[in-house]
Amino acid sequence: MPTGDSRYSSPPPQPSDPDQDPSWVWAEIKAEARRDAESEPALASYLYSTILSHSSLDRSLAFHLGNKLCSSTLLSTLLYDLFLNTFAGDPDLRSAAVADLRAARSRDPACVSFSHCLLNYKGFLACQAHRVAHKLWTQSRKPLALALQSRISDVFAVDIHPGAKLGKGILFDHATGVVVGETAVIGNNVSILHHVTLGGTGKAGGDRHPKIGDGVLIGAGATILGNVKIGAGAKIGAGSVVLINVPPRATAVGNPARLVEEKEGSKVEECPGMSMDHTSFISDWSDYTI
């Protein structure tokens, strides 16, 4: 049997614009599934039914989500048709799924393959199911969107209101306990760790949730409340409580969060959401000591 190290290496070289070539990612997923089925016969039937028997990524994803989110009264066949029809009718959803797969594979060293993310990463699965719920929400199919949100929360422990808007290249790393409110907006290439809340500040309605810019990194357990803006390329430290706007490419830490001042000559990251660097500000940005 091949060793884990030989089968699971660094991410393979990717085309210059894989978002426009989902067939490349799908070919990688099927090749990975074949290798895993050969090396671990106990998973062969599972891998065949979830990946190898399907002709496209959207069919595989629709089948897997339908089986994950079904219940005794919400049948897997109904959900499969719902997911497949929604994916088939919206190329943006398909390209977003590819971008999210690439995000997990490139940013998380524990993500050993695209197929591992597709089958086992609940943050990825919750994100794709939310995209369908959001589509339903925009089509005024709100009862079904809310029912789907409830199942996503029950199964994946990720609670994203179907009204929330998500960009592409999103990584919900670990994902447990993530809460995203109705009017929240998350930009492209954002990485969010577990137990992050993007919430409101009370019972008032209207536009009341955070707006997260492109390339932002939000550490584990961070709480961002109210209609505040987190600028592009900003970094929110783990456990921080943010109640006011954070400028682009700034670092905010603490409770309540304060901006960490840049040291003279230090290099500002353009996209911490992609680099996943949680701690460089300690030495590069400040004279922080304990």
Coordinates of C-alpha atoms in Angstrom, one line a residue, residues 111-247:
C111 CA -5.9 19.7 3.2
V112 CA -4.2 16.7 1.5
S113 CA -6.2 16.8 -1.7
F114 CA -9.1 18.4 -3.5
S115 CA -11.2 15.3 -3.0
H116 CA -10.6 15.4 0.7
C117 CA -11.9 19.0 0.8
L118 CA -14.9 18.1 -1.4
L119 CA -15.9 15.1 0.8
N120 CA -14.8 16.1 4.3
Y121 CA -14.4 19.8 4.8
K122 CA -17.6 21.0 6.4
G123 CA -16.6 24.6 6.0
F124 CA -16.4 24.1 2.2
L125 CA -19.7 22.1 2.2
A126 CA -21.5 24.7 4.3
C127 CA -20.3 27.4 2.1
Q128 CA -21.6 25.7 -1.1
A129 CA -24.9 24.9 0.5
H130 CA -25.2 28.5 1.6
R131 CA -24.6 29.8 -1.9
V132 CA -27.7 27.8 -3.0
A133 CA -29.7 29.1 0.0
H134 CA -28.7 32.6 -1.0
K135 CA -29.8 32.1 -4.5
L136 CA -33.2 30.9 -3.2
W137 CA -33.3 34.0 -1.0
T138 CA -32.8 36.3 -3.9
Q139 CA -35.5 34.5 -5.8
S140 CA -38.0 35.2 -3.0
R141 CA -38.1 31.5 -2.0
K142 CA -37.4 32.4 1.5
P143 CA -39.1 29.5 3.4
L144 CA -37.0 27.0 1.5
A145 CA -33.9 29.1 2.0
L146 CA -34.5 29.3 5.7
A147 CA -35.2 25.6 5.9
L148 CA -31.9 24.9 4.2
Q149 CA -30.1 27.3 6.5
S150 CA -31.5 25.4 9.5
R151 CA -30.2 22.0 8.1
I152 CA -26.8 23.5 7.4
S153 CA -26.6 24.8 11.0
D154 CA -27.7 21.4 12.3
V155 CA -25.3 19.3 10.3
F156 CA -22.2 21.5 9.9
A157 CA -22.5 23.8 13.0
V158 CA -22.1 26.7 10.7
D159 CA -25.0 29.3 10.8
I160 CA -25.0 31.7 7.8
H161 CA -28.2 33.6 7.1
P162 CA -29.3 33.1 3.5
G163 CA -29.3 36.8 3.0
A164 CA -25.6 37.1 3.6
K165 CA -23.4 37.7 0.5
L166 CA -20.2 35.7 0.0
G167 CA -17.4 36.3 -2.6
K168 CA -15.2 33.6 -4.1
G169 CA -12.1 31.9 -2.7
I170 CA -13.6 31.7 0.8
L171 CA -12.0 29.5 3.4
F172 CA -13.9 28.6 6.5
D173 CA -11.1 26.8 8.3
H174 CA -12.4 24.2 10.8
A175 CA -15.7 26.2 10.6
T176 CA -17.4 25.1 13.8
G177 CA -19.3 27.9 15.4
V178 CA -19.1 30.4 12.6
V179 CA -22.1 32.8 12.6
V180 CA -22.8 35.2 9.8
G181 CA -25.7 37.6 9.9
E182 CA -28.3 38.5 7.3
T183 CA -26.8 41.7 5.9
A184 CA -23.2 40.7 6.2
V185 CA -21.0 40.8 3.1
I186 CA -17.7 38.8 2.7
G187 CA -15.4 39.7 -0.1
N188 CA -13.1 37.5 -2.3
N189 CA -10.2 35.5 -0.9
V190 CA -11.2 35.8 2.7
S191 CA -10.2 33.3 5.3
I192 CA -12.2 32.8 8.5
L193 CA -11.3 30.5 11.4
H194 CA -13.7 28.7 13.7
H195 CA -16.0 30.4 16.2
V196 CA -16.1 33.7 14.3
T197 CA -19.2 35.9 14.6
L198 CA -20.2 38.5 12.1
G199 CA -23.2 39.8 14.1
G200 CA -25.5 42.7 14.8
T201 CA -25.6 44.9 17.9
G202 CA -29.2 44.6 19.0
K203 CA -32.7 44.0 17.7
A204 CA -32.9 46.8 15.2
G205 CA -33.5 45.8 11.6
G206 CA -31.9 47.1 8.4
D207 CA -28.3 47.0 7.3
R208 CA -26.7 45.9 10.6
H209 CA -23.9 43.4 10.0
P210 CA -20.2 43.7 9.1
K211 CA -18.8 44.2 5.6
I212 CA -15.5 42.2 5.1
G213 CA -13.2 43.4 2.3
D214 CA -11.2 41.2 -0.1
G215 CA -8.2 39.3 1.3
V216 CA -9.1 39.7 5.0
L217 CA -7.9 37.1 7.6
I218 CA -10.1 36.7 10.7
G219 CA -8.6 34.6 13.5
A220 CA -10.4 32.0 15.7
G221 CA -13.0 33.3 18.1
A222 CA -13.0 36.8 16.7
T223 CA -16.3 38.8 17.0
I224 CA -17.2 41.6 14.7
L225 CA -20.4 43.4 15.5
G226 CA -22.5 46.0 13.7
N227 CA -22.5 47.6 10.3
V228 CA -18.7 48.1 10.3
K229 CA -16.2 47.8 7.5
I230 CA -13.1 45.7 7.6
G231 CA -10.8 47.1 4.9
A232 CA -9.2 44.9 2.2
G233 CA -6.2 43.0 3.4
A234 CA -6.9 43.7 7.1
K235 CA -6.1 41.1 9.8
I236 CA -8.3 40.5 12.8
G237 CA -6.5 38.7 15.6
A238 CA -7.9 35.6 17.4
G239 CA -10.3 36.4 20.1
S240 CA -10.7 40.1 19.2
V241 CA -13.9 42.0 19.6
V242 CA -14.3 44.6 16.8
L243 CA -16.9 47.3 17.1
I244 CA -15.6 50.0 14.7
N245 CA -14.1 50.2 11.2
V246 CA -10.7 48.7 10.5
P247 CA -8.7 50.4 7.7

